[in-house]
Amino acid sequence: MATSSTGLVHSLSGWRAKFAVLALVWGMSFVLIRVGAEVLTPVQLSLGRMLTGALPLLAVLLLRGGRLPTSPRLWGHLFVAALLLNTIPFTLFGHAGQLIPSALMGIVNASTPLFGVVFSILLLSDERPDRDRLLGLAIGFLGVLTVFGVWNSLEVSVMEDRDSLVGMLLVVGATACYGIGTPYLRRFVAGTSHGALELSALQLLLGSVPLLLLVPWAGGVPTDLTWRAALAVATLGALGTGFAYVLQYGIVRAAGATVATTVTYVVPVVAIGAGIVLMGETLSWNQPLGALVIILGAALCQGLLRSPRAGTRSPDHGVRARPTDGAPETPEAPVRTKDPGTAPRP
């Protein structure tokens, strides 16, 4: 019985439990973005989200007797990571939230793993393209085109359709930023000796600086803020940004950057359900179909689906190594030096 209880505790504290919570939190985030975008400008929404995410993390850090990293080099890398993973995509989502339903934002966001694979191949020396990945990328981006409904002629589309196109392109831009930022985080930040709490708090604080400089020209202090929008932004920041990025750091460290991006397989399901139930949204037939195609391509890219020939490769090659649930890398748990997302635990 003791062994069974210990195994349960280990499972709940491992990266899989964090993965499930992160999928739920981020899936609900699109509804919160949509609510906040009703009364806030994109910069106001992004800044509110980041500050309400950073301040609780900073308070917890100080109460625990911790402190922020002081390395100028690490600050520089975290600032770049914050721009790619927070400042720019959050602002783009704020724009998109004014144009398209929350469920559609969640669907287009499913393309994040595709961009993650593309930029991991470009930025990480231990990532190599193979047949399955190239096929998966082709299928995944075909799914993106399906979501966009490219067979519709723009010349005869109504203005609402044009707004939808712009909104979806904004989300694609945000997911491309995530695709660049995640391998950048792994390469320059995730291997440091600092914990997730310190790194997340500093990342959000640094990413807030450009928004603080821009907000006087992008809406200033909101004058018509409702309690509904304020609660949505506070929840989005505290859970969807602050708490979620602690979870993300833990997943990146334990299972790798590529595994961390696969949370977007589950996020569209949560986003669609939340959008329909909570916001009364509707979707065109091609949008959920395109989401399935995107998820199929992303799964093929990242080895969750592969041909029998591909499955005979050694697990030491790239992202197909089986995660060790964050276990110490002892002789019983070999070091996976070629996993593009693996970083030494503090």
mmCIF file of C-alpha atoms in Angstrom:
data_model
loop_
_atom_site.group_PDB
_atom_site.id
_atom_site.type_symbol
_atom_site.label_atom_id
_atom_site.label_comp_id
_atom_site.label_asym_id
_atom_site.label_seq_id
_atom_site.Cartn_x
_atom_site.Cartn_y
_atom_site.Cartn_z
ATOM 1 C CA MET A 1 0.000 0.000 0.000
ATOM 2 C CA ALA A 2 2.848 2.369 0.867
ATOM 3 C CA THR A 3 4.493 1.672 -2.469
ATOM 4 C CA SER A 4 1.228 2.353 -4.286
ATOM 5 C CA SER A 5 0.736 5.648 -2.421
ATOM 6 C CA THR A 6 4.292 6.703 -3.174
ATOM 7 C CA GLY A 7 3.771 5.954 -6.861
ATOM 8 C CA LEU A 8 0.566 8.010 -6.913
ATOM 9 C CA VAL A 9 2.277 10.992 -5.283
ATOM 10 C CA HIS A 10 5.164 10.706 -7.737
ATOM 11 C CA SER A 11 2.734 10.618 -10.677
ATOM 12 C CA LEU A 12 0.818 13.664 -9.454
ATOM 13 C CA SER A 13 4.053 15.598 -8.950
ATOM 14 C CA GLY A 14 5.480 14.589 -12.323
ATOM 15 C CA TRP A 15 5.343 16.399 -15.628
ATOM 16 C CA ARG A 16 2.181 14.609 -16.818
ATOM 17 C CA ALA A 17 0.022 16.121 -14.043
ATOM 18 C CA LYS A 18 1.515 19.538 -14.762
ATOM 19 C CA PHE A 19 0.778 18.965 -18.456
ATOM 20 C CA ALA A 20 -2.925 18.274 -17.759
ATOM 21 C CA VAL A 21 -3.340 21.344 -15.531
ATOM 22 C CA LEU A 22 -1.514 23.520 -18.054
ATOM 23 C CA ALA A 23 -3.800 22.350 -20.871
ATOM 24 C CA LEU A 24 -6.893 23.221 -18.819
ATOM 25 C CA VAL A 25 -5.569 26.637 -17.780
ATOM 26 C CA TRP A 26 -4.427 27.618 -21.282
ATOM 27 C CA GLY A 27 -7.594 26.250 -22.903
ATOM 28 C CA MET A 28 -9.692 28.554 -20.721
ATOM 29 C CA SER A 29 -7.363 31.491 -21.410
ATOM 30 C CA PHE A 30 -8.937 32.232 -24.792
ATOM 31 C CA VAL A 31 -12.320 32.924 -23.190
ATOM 32 C CA LEU A 32 -10.629 35.260 -20.700
ATOM 33 C CA ILE A 33 -8.796 37.053 -23.530
ATOM 34 C CA ARG A 34 -12.072 37.517 -25.370
ATOM 35 C CA VAL A 35 -13.739 38.973 -22.263
ATOM 36 C CA GLY A 36 -10.837 41.325 -21.538
ATOM 37 C CA ALA A 37 -10.660 42.476 -25.154
ATOM 38 C CA GLU A 38 -14.219 43.756 -24.943
ATOM 39 C CA VAL A 39 -13.083 46.871 -23.023
ATOM 40 C CA LEU A 40 -9.260 46.920 -23.136
ATOM 41 C CA THR A 41 -6.799 47.712 -25.895
ATOM 42 C CA PRO A 42 -4.377 44.906 -26.824
ATOM 43 C CA VAL A 43 -1.477 46.616 -25.027
ATOM 44 C CA GLN A 44 -3.571 47.231 -21.906
ATOM 45 C CA LEU A 45 -4.703 43.611 -21.899
ATOM 46 C CA SER A 46 -1.188 42.278 -22.417
ATOM 47 C CA LEU A 47 0.288 44.514 -19.704
ATOM 48 C CA GLY A 48 -2.475 43.668 -17.234
ATOM 49 C CA ARG A 49 -1.986 39.981 -17.907
ATOM 50 C CA MET A 50 1.763 40.129 -17.375
ATOM 51 C CA LEU A 51 1.708 42.275 -14.236
ATOM 52 C CA THR A 52 -0.979 40.190 -12.550
ATOM 53 C CA GLY A 53 1.110 37.154 -13.457
ATOM 54 C CA ALA A 54 4.452 38.561 -12.297
ATOM 55 C CA LEU A 55 3.482 40.202 -9.002
ATOM 56 C CA PRO A 56 2.098 37.058 -7.281
ATOM 57 C CA LEU A 57 5.168 35.104 -8.396
ATOM 58 C CA LEU A 58 7.440 37.831 -7.074
ATOM 59 C CA ALA A 59 5.561 37.919 -3.749
ATOM 60 C CA VAL A 60 5.865 34.138 -3.330
ATOM 61 C CA LEU A 61 9.544 34.307 -4.243
ATOM 62 C CA LEU A 62 10.256 36.971 -1.610
ATOM 63 C CA LEU A 63 8.224 35.163 1.062
ATOM 64 C CA ARG A 64 10.288 32.042 0.437
ATOM 65 C CA GLY A 65 13.478 34.011 0.882
ATOM 66 C CA GLY A 66 14.468 33.769 -2.760
ATOM 67 C CA ARG A 67 15.782 36.446 -5.048
ATOM 68 C CA LEU A 68 15.837 37.234 -8.725
ATOM 69 C CA PRO A 69 18.842 36.212 -10.836
ATOM 70 C CA THR A 70 21.491 38.923 -11.158
ATOM 71 C CA SER A 71 23.456 37.747 -14.199
ATOM 72 C CA PRO A 72 23.311 40.427 -16.949
ATOM 73 C CA ARG A 73 23.701 37.716 -19.571
ATOM 74 C CA LEU A 74 20.727 35.782 -18.188
ATOM 75 C CA TRP A 75 18.676 38.994 -18.021
ATOM 76 C CA GLY A 76 19.405 39.570 -21.696
ATOM 77 C CA HIS A 77 18.328 36.068 -22.692
ATOM 78 C CA LEU A 78 15.206 36.275 -20.522
ATOM 79 C CA PHE A 79 14.287 39.618 -22.082
ATOM 80 C CA VAL A 80 14.446 38.060 -25.557
ATOM 81 C CA ALA A 81 12.461 35.048 -24.323
ATOM 82 C CA ALA A 82 9.878 37.395 -22.769
ATOM 83 C CA LEU A 83 9.442 39.261 -26.054
ATOM 84 C CA LEU A 84 8.930 35.999 -27.952
ATOM 85 C CA LEU A 85 6.814 34.143 -25.393
ATOM 86 C CA ASN A 86 4.931 36.985 -23.717
ATOM 87 C CA THR A 87 5.054 40.588 -24.923
ATOM 88 C CA ILE A 88 4.538 40.106 -28.650
ATOM 89 C CA PRO A 89 2.185 37.081 -28.696
ATOM 90 C CA PHE A 90 0.037 38.368 -25.825
ATOM 91 C CA THR A 91 -0.466 41.648 -27.669
ATOM 92 C CA LEU A 92 -1.293 39.805 -30.896
ATOM 93 C CA PHE A 93 -3.841 37.676 -29.037
ATOM 94 C CA GLY A 94 -5.321 40.866 -27.596
ATOM 95 C CA HIS A 95 -5.875 42.133 -31.162
ATOM 96 C CA ALA A 96 -7.277 38.776 -32.271
ATOM 97 C CA GLY A 97 -9.662 38.688 -29.314
ATOM 98 C CA GLN A 98 -11.429 41.717 -30.786
ATOM 99 C CA LEU A 99 -11.939 39.998 -34.139
ATOM 100 C CA ILE A 100 -12.536 36.254 -33.778
ATOM 101 C CA PRO A 101 -14.205 33.857 -31.291
ATOM 102 C CA SER A 102 -12.179 32.392 -28.446
ATOM 103 C CA ALA A 103 -12.674 28.851 -29.788
ATOM 104 C CA LEU A 104 -11.155 29.839 -33.130
ATOM 105 C CA MET A 105 -8.158 31.366 -31.368
ATOM 106 C CA GLY A 106 -7.644 28.051 -29.595
ATOM 107 C CA ILE A 107 -7.897 26.131 -32.864
ATOM 108 C CA VAL A 108 -5.325 28.250 -34.736
ATOM 109 C CA ASN A 109 -3.086 28.146 -31.667
ATOM 110 C CA ALA A 110 -2.816 24.380 -32.237
ATOM 111 C CA SER A 111 -0.221 25.130 -34.930
ATOM 112 C CA THR A 112 2.313 26.011 -32.191
ATOM 113 C CA PRO A 113 4.021 22.567 -32.248
ATOM 114 C CA LEU A 114 4.544 22.884 -36.005
ATOM 115 C CA PHE A 115 6.446 26.138 -35.586
ATOM 116 C CA GLY A 116 8.242 24.595 -32.610
ATOM 117 C CA VAL A 117 9.562 21.789 -34.816
ATOM 118 C CA VAL A 118 10.542 24.160 -37.634
ATOM 119 C CA PHE A 119 12.516 26.491 -35.406
ATOM 120 C CA SER A 120 13.989 23.681 -33.296
ATOM 121 C CA ILE A 121 15.455 22.252 -36.509
ATOM 122 C CA LEU A 122 16.830 25.680 -37.426
ATOM 123 C CA LEU A 123 18.135 26.692 -33.990
ATOM 124 C CA LEU A 124 19.180 23.471 -32.264
ATOM 125 C CA SER A 125 22.106 21.473 -33.599
ATOM 126 C CA ASP A 126 20.772 18.176 -32.216
ATOM 127 C CA GLU A 127 17.508 18.418 -34.183
ATOM 128 C CA ARG A 128 17.402 16.838 -37.645
ATOM 129 C CA PRO A 129 14.592 16.718 -40.192
ATOM 130 C CA ASP A 130 13.426 13.267 -41.245
ATOM 131 C CA ARG A 131 10.678 11.832 -43.406
ATOM 132 C CA ASP A 132 8.049 11.767 -40.662
ATOM 133 C CA ARG A 133 8.739 15.332 -39.593
ATOM 134 C CA LEU A 134 8.614 16.714 -43.113
ATOM 135 C CA LEU A 135 5.384 14.834 -43.812
ATOM 136 C CA GLY A 136 3.939 16.008 -40.503
ATOM 137 C CA LEU A 137 4.797 19.625 -41.266
ATOM 138 C CA ALA A 138 3.099 19.364 -44.666
ATOM 139 C CA ILE A 139 -0.032 17.815 -43.147
ATOM 140 C CA GLY A 140 -0.093 20.296 -40.280
ATOM 141 C CA PHE A 141 0.131 23.371 -42.451
ATOM 142 C CA LEU A 142 -2.524 21.873 -44.737
ATOM 143 C CA GLY A 143 -4.687 21.847 -41.613
ATOM 144 C CA VAL A 144 -3.935 25.542 -41.055
ATOM 145 C CA LEU A 145 -5.097 26.288 -44.603
ATOM 146 C CA THR A 146 -8.243 24.244 -43.910
ATOM 147 C CA VAL A 147 -9.001 26.337 -40.827
ATOM 148 C CA PHE A 148 -8.512 29.480 -42.898
ATOM 149 C CA GLY A 149 -10.876 28.156 -45.593
ATOM 150 C CA VAL A 150 -8.527 29.179 -48.396
ATOM 151 C CA TRP A 151 -11.026 28.053 -51.029
ATOM 152 C CA ASN A 152 -13.118 31.130 -50.219
ATOM 153 C CA SER A 153 -12.375 34.011 -52.558
ATOM 154 C CA LEU A 154 -11.289 37.172 -50.720
ATOM 155 C CA GLU A 155 -12.766 39.315 -53.490
ATOM 156 C CA VAL A 156 -16.306 38.259 -52.622
ATOM 157 C CA SER A 157 -15.885 37.962 -48.852
ATOM 158 C CA VAL A 158 -17.757 40.308 -46.535
ATOM 159 C CA MET A 159 -15.984 42.574 -44.057
ATOM 160 C CA GLU A 160 -16.659 40.140 -41.194
ATOM 161 C CA ASP A 161 -14.782 37.462 -43.118
ATOM 162 C CA ARG A 162 -11.866 39.841 -43.631
ATOM 163 C CA ASP A 163 -11.788 40.550 -39.891
ATOM 164 C CA SER A 164 -11.732 36.820 -39.235
ATOM 165 C CA LEU A 165 -8.820 36.406 -41.649
ATOM 166 C CA VAL A 166 -6.860 39.166 -39.923
ATOM 167 C CA GLY A 167 -7.640 37.683 -36.510
ATOM 168 C CA MET A 168 -6.439 34.240 -37.538
ATOM 169 C CA LEU A 169 -3.256 35.696 -39.063
ATOM 170 C CA LEU A 170 -2.564 37.476 -35.788
ATOM 171 C CA VAL A 171 -2.843 34.168 -33.930
ATOM 172 C CA VAL A 172 -0.518 32.530 -36.472
ATOM 173 C CA GLY A 173 1.991 35.301 -35.754
ATOM 174 C CA ALA A 174 1.677 34.626 -32.033
ATOM 175 C CA THR A 175 2.195 30.887 -32.473
ATOM 176 C CA ALA A 176 5.260 31.543 -34.641
ATOM 177 C CA CYS A 177 6.682 33.574 -31.742
ATOM 178 C CA TYR A 178 6.031 30.637 -29.413
ATOM 179 C CA GLY A 179 7.728 28.334 -31.898
ATOM 180 C CA ILE A 180 10.882 30.479 -31.844
ATOM 181 C CA GLY A 181 10.769 31.245 -28.130
ATOM 182 C CA THR A 182 10.523 27.693 -26.806
ATOM 183 C CA PRO A 183 13.784 26.354 -28.329
ATOM 184 C CA TYR A 184 15.434 29.699 -27.485
ATOM 185 C CA LEU A 185 14.386 29.182 -23.871
ATOM 186 C CA ARG A 186 15.812 25.681 -23.867
ATOM 187 C CA ARG A 187 19.098 26.702 -25.460
ATOM 188 C CA PHE A 188 19.920 29.775 -23.388
ATOM 189 C CA VAL A 189 17.836 29.659 -20.183
ATOM 190 C CA ALA A 190 16.497 26.253 -19.164
ATOM 191 C CA GLY A 191 19.944 24.846 -18.342
ATOM 192 C CA THR A 192 20.715 27.431 -15.653
ATOM 193 C CA SER A 193 20.799 26.656 -11.939
ATOM 194 C CA HIS A 194 17.845 28.950 -11.173
ATOM 195 C CA GLY A 195 14.417 27.585 -10.367
ATOM 196 C CA ALA A 196 11.215 28.022 -12.352
ATOM 197 C CA LEU A 197 9.818 30.579 -9.901
ATOM 198 C CA GLU A 198 12.762 32.961 -10.244
ATOM 199 C CA LEU A 199 12.955 32.607 -14.011
ATOM 200 C CA SER A 200 9.198 33.015 -14.560
ATOM 201 C CA ALA A 201 8.931 36.108 -12.348
ATOM 202 C CA LEU A 202 11.906 37.803 -13.972
ATOM 203 C CA GLN A 203 10.742 36.896 -17.486
ATOM 204 C CA LEU A 204 7.333 38.481 -16.924
ATOM 205 C CA LEU A 205 8.807 41.582 -15.288
ATOM 206 C CA LEU A 206 11.246 42.110 -18.158
ATOM 207 C CA GLY A 207 8.520 41.541 -20.738
ATOM 208 C CA SER A 208 6.337 44.171 -19.047
ATOM 209 C CA VAL A 209 8.880 46.952 -19.591
ATOM 210 C CA PRO A 210 8.165 47.547 -23.329
ATOM 211 C CA LEU A 211 4.436 47.499 -22.628
ATOM 212 C CA LEU A 212 4.797 50.082 -19.840
ATOM 213 C CA LEU A 213 6.559 52.327 -22.331
ATOM 214 C CA LEU A 214 3.874 51.796 -24.998
ATOM 215 C CA VAL A 215 0.690 51.926 -22.946
ATOM 216 C CA PRO A 216 0.501 55.776 -22.678
ATOM 217 C CA TRP A 217 0.074 55.819 -26.472
ATOM 218 C CA ALA A 218 -2.089 52.681 -26.577
ATOM 219 C CA GLY A 219 -5.024 53.500 -24.318
ATOM 220 C CA GLY A 220 -3.337 54.701 -21.147
ATOM 221 C CA VAL A 221 -5.121 53.912 -17.881
ATOM 222 C CA PRO A 222 -8.455 52.221 -18.706
ATOM 223 C CA THR A 223 -11.422 54.391 -17.719
ATOM 224 C CA ASP A 224 -14.311 52.032 -18.505
ATOM 225 C CA LEU A 225 -12.930 48.845 -16.944
ATOM 226 C CA THR A 226 -15.720 46.545 -15.768
ATOM 227 C CA TRP A 227 -15.500 44.075 -12.910
ATOM 228 C CA ARG A 228 -16.037 41.261 -15.416
ATOM 229 C CA ALA A 229 -13.059 42.338 -17.538
ATOM 230 C CA ALA A 230 -10.894 43.056 -14.484
ATOM 231 C CA LEU A 231 -11.577 39.591 -13.065
ATOM 232 C CA ALA A 232 -10.864 37.997 -16.446
ATOM 233 C CA VAL A 233 -7.497 39.772 -16.754
ATOM 234 C CA ALA A 234 -6.529 38.997 -13.147
ATOM 235 C CA THR A 235 -7.370 35.311 -13.630
ATOM 236 C CA LEU A 236 -5.626 35.265 -16.988
ATOM 237 C CA GLY A 237 -2.505 36.737 -15.397
ATOM 238 C CA ALA A 238 -2.366 34.805 -12.126
ATOM 239 C CA LEU A 239 -3.267 31.412 -13.618
ATOM 240 C CA GLY A 240 -2.834 31.580 -17.387
ATOM 241 C CA THR A 241 0.463 33.460 -17.221
ATOM 242 C CA GLY A 242 2.163 33.334 -13.816
ATOM 243 C CA PHE A 243 1.211 29.868 -12.584
ATOM 244 C CA ALA A 244 1.179 28.423 -16.099
ATOM 245 C CA TYR A 245 4.745 29.507 -16.840
ATOM 246 C CA VAL A 246 5.996 27.838 -13.664
ATOM 247 C CA LEU A 247 4.332 24.674 -14.945
ATOM 248 C CA GLN A 248 5.853 25.179 -18.398
ATOM 249 C CA TYR A 249 9.361 25.542 -17.010
ATOM 250 C CA GLY A 250 8.856 22.342 -15.046
ATOM 251 C CA ILE A 251 7.698 20.469 -18.145
ATOM 252 C CA VAL A 252 10.552 21.816 -20.292
ATOM 253 C CA ARG A 253 13.080 20.711 -17.669
ATOM 254 C CA ALA A 254 11.575 17.269 -17.098
ATOM 255 C CA ALA A 255 10.357 16.243 -20.549
ATOM 256 C CA GLY A 256 11.816 18.651 -23.089
ATOM 257 C CA ALA A 257 10.793 21.691 -25.109
ATOM 258 C CA THR A 258 9.071 19.644 -27.803
ATOM 259 C CA VAL A 259 6.917 17.766 -25.295
ATOM 260 C CA ALA A 260 6.054 21.099 -23.662
ATOM 261 C CA THR A 261 4.661 22.441 -26.937
ATOM 262 C CA THR A 262 2.389 19.383 -27.384
ATOM 263 C CA VAL A 263 0.094 20.766 -24.692
ATOM 264 C CA THR A 264 -1.538 22.559 -27.620
ATOM 265 C CA TYR A 265 -2.989 19.199 -28.750
ATOM 266 C CA VAL A 266 -5.385 19.366 -25.801
ATOM 267 C CA VAL A 267 -5.834 23.142 -25.618
ATOM 268 C CA PRO A 268 -8.134 23.370 -28.717
ATOM 269 C CA VAL A 269 -10.519 20.824 -27.202
ATOM 270 C CA VAL A 270 -10.776 22.843 -23.983
ATOM 271 C CA ALA A 271 -11.022 26.122 -25.917
ATOM 272 C CA ILE A 272 -13.808 24.868 -28.188
ATOM 273 C CA GLY A 273 -15.806 23.501 -25.261
ATOM 274 C CA ALA A 274 -15.370 26.673 -23.214
ATOM 275 C CA GLY A 275 -16.213 28.931 -26.148
ATOM 276 C CA ILE A 276 -19.415 27.059 -26.986
ATOM 277 C CA VAL A 277 -20.625 26.542 -23.402
ATOM 278 C CA LEU A 278 -19.560 29.836 -21.814
ATOM 279 C CA MET A 279 -19.656 32.266 -24.749
ATOM 280 C CA GLY A 280 -22.311 30.718 -27.024
ATOM 281 C CA GLU A 281 -19.882 30.667 -29.967
ATOM 282 C CA THR A 282 -20.346 28.757 -33.204
ATOM 283 C CA LEU A 283 -17.791 27.429 -35.679
ATOM 284 C CA SER A 284 -17.742 26.616 -39.388
ATOM 285 C CA TRP A 285 -17.337 22.944 -40.296
ATOM 286 C CA ASN A 286 -13.832 23.471 -41.685
ATOM 287 C CA GLN A 287 -12.413 24.912 -38.460
ATOM 288 C CA PRO A 288 -12.628 21.859 -36.147
ATOM 289 C CA LEU A 289 -11.731 19.659 -39.133
ATOM 290 C CA GLY A 290 -8.637 21.756 -39.726
ATOM 291 C CA ALA A 291 -7.778 21.473 -36.026
ATOM 292 C CA LEU A 292 -7.795 17.669 -36.304
ATOM 293 C CA VAL A 293 -5.513 17.828 -39.352
ATOM 294 C CA ILE A 294 -3.137 20.195 -37.528
ATOM 295 C CA ILE A 295 -2.989 17.896 -34.502
ATOM 296 C CA LEU A 296 -2.366 14.874 -36.769
ATOM 297 C CA GLY A 297 0.521 16.650 -38.481
ATOM 298 C CA ALA A 298 2.008 17.871 -35.203
ATOM 299 C CA ALA A 299 1.794 14.389 -33.677
ATOM 300 C CA LEU A 300 3.572 12.949 -36.710
ATOM 301 C CA CYS A 301 6.211 15.680 -36.501
ATOM 302 C CA GLN A 302 6.996 14.935 -32.896
ATOM 303 C CA GLY A 303 7.018 11.156 -33.012
ATOM 304 C CA LEU A 304 3.686 10.461 -31.308
ATOM 305 C CA LEU A 305 2.691 8.847 -34.597
ATOM 306 C CA ARG A 306 5.365 7.247 -36.752
ATOM 307 C CA SER A 307 5.942 4.545 -39.298
ATOM 308 C CA PRO A 308 7.294 1.130 -38.169
ATOM 309 C CA ARG A 309 10.624 1.939 -39.824
ATOM 310 C CA ALA A 310 10.888 5.194 -37.885
ATOM 311 C CA GLY A 311 10.029 3.368 -34.662
ATOM 312 C CA THR A 312 13.144 1.176 -34.880
ATOM 313 C CA ARG A 313 15.462 4.076 -34.233
ATOM 314 C CA SER A 314 17.266 4.411 -30.962
ATOM 315 C CA PRO A 315 15.417 6.626 -28.465
ATOM 316 C CA ASP A 316 18.567 8.685 -28.122
ATOM 317 C CA HIS A 317 17.772 10.428 -31.415
ATOM 318 C CA GLY A 318 15.907 13.639 -30.762
ATOM 319 C CA VAL A 319 12.507 14.087 -29.194
ATOM 320 C CA ARG A 320 11.457 10.454 -29.372
ATOM 321 C CA ALA A 321 13.303 9.602 -26.197
ATOM 322 C CA ARG A 322 10.913 8.482 -23.453
ATOM 323 C CA PRO A 323 10.750 11.108 -20.689
ATOM 324 C CA THR A 324 11.913 10.034 -17.243
ATOM 325 C CA ASP A 325 9.233 12.027 -15.369
ATOM 326 C CA GLY A 326 11.872 14.300 -13.969
ATOM 327 C CA ALA A 327 13.775 11.487 -12.230
ATOM 328 C CA PRO A 328 17.423 12.204 -11.401
ATOM 329 C CA GLU A 329 19.706 11.241 -14.239
ATOM 330 C CA THR A 330 21.526 8.400 -12.508
ATOM 331 C CA PRO A 331 23.004 5.284 -14.159
ATOM 332 C CA GLU A 332 19.470 3.841 -13.963
ATOM 333 C CA ALA A 333 18.120 6.903 -15.822
ATOM 334 C CA PRO A 334 20.711 7.701 -18.513
ATOM 335 C CA VAL A 335 21.432 11.260 -19.519
ATOM 336 C CA ARG A 336 19.527 12.086 -22.719
ATOM 337 C CA THR A 337 21.988 14.504 -24.243
ATOM 338 C CA LYS A 338 20.211 14.706 -27.596
ATOM 339 C CA ASP A 339 16.747 15.577 -26.312
ATOM 340 C CA PRO A 340 16.277 19.135 -27.588
ATOM 341 C CA GLY A 341 14.307 20.194 -24.546
ATOM 342 C CA THR A 342 16.118 18.431 -21.742
ATOM 343 C CA ALA A 343 17.961 20.582 -19.239
ATOM 344 C CA PRO A 344 19.750 19.658 -16.007
ATOM 345 C CA ARG A 345 17.519 19.885 -12.966
ATOM 346 C CA PRO A 346 18.554 22.478 -10.338
#
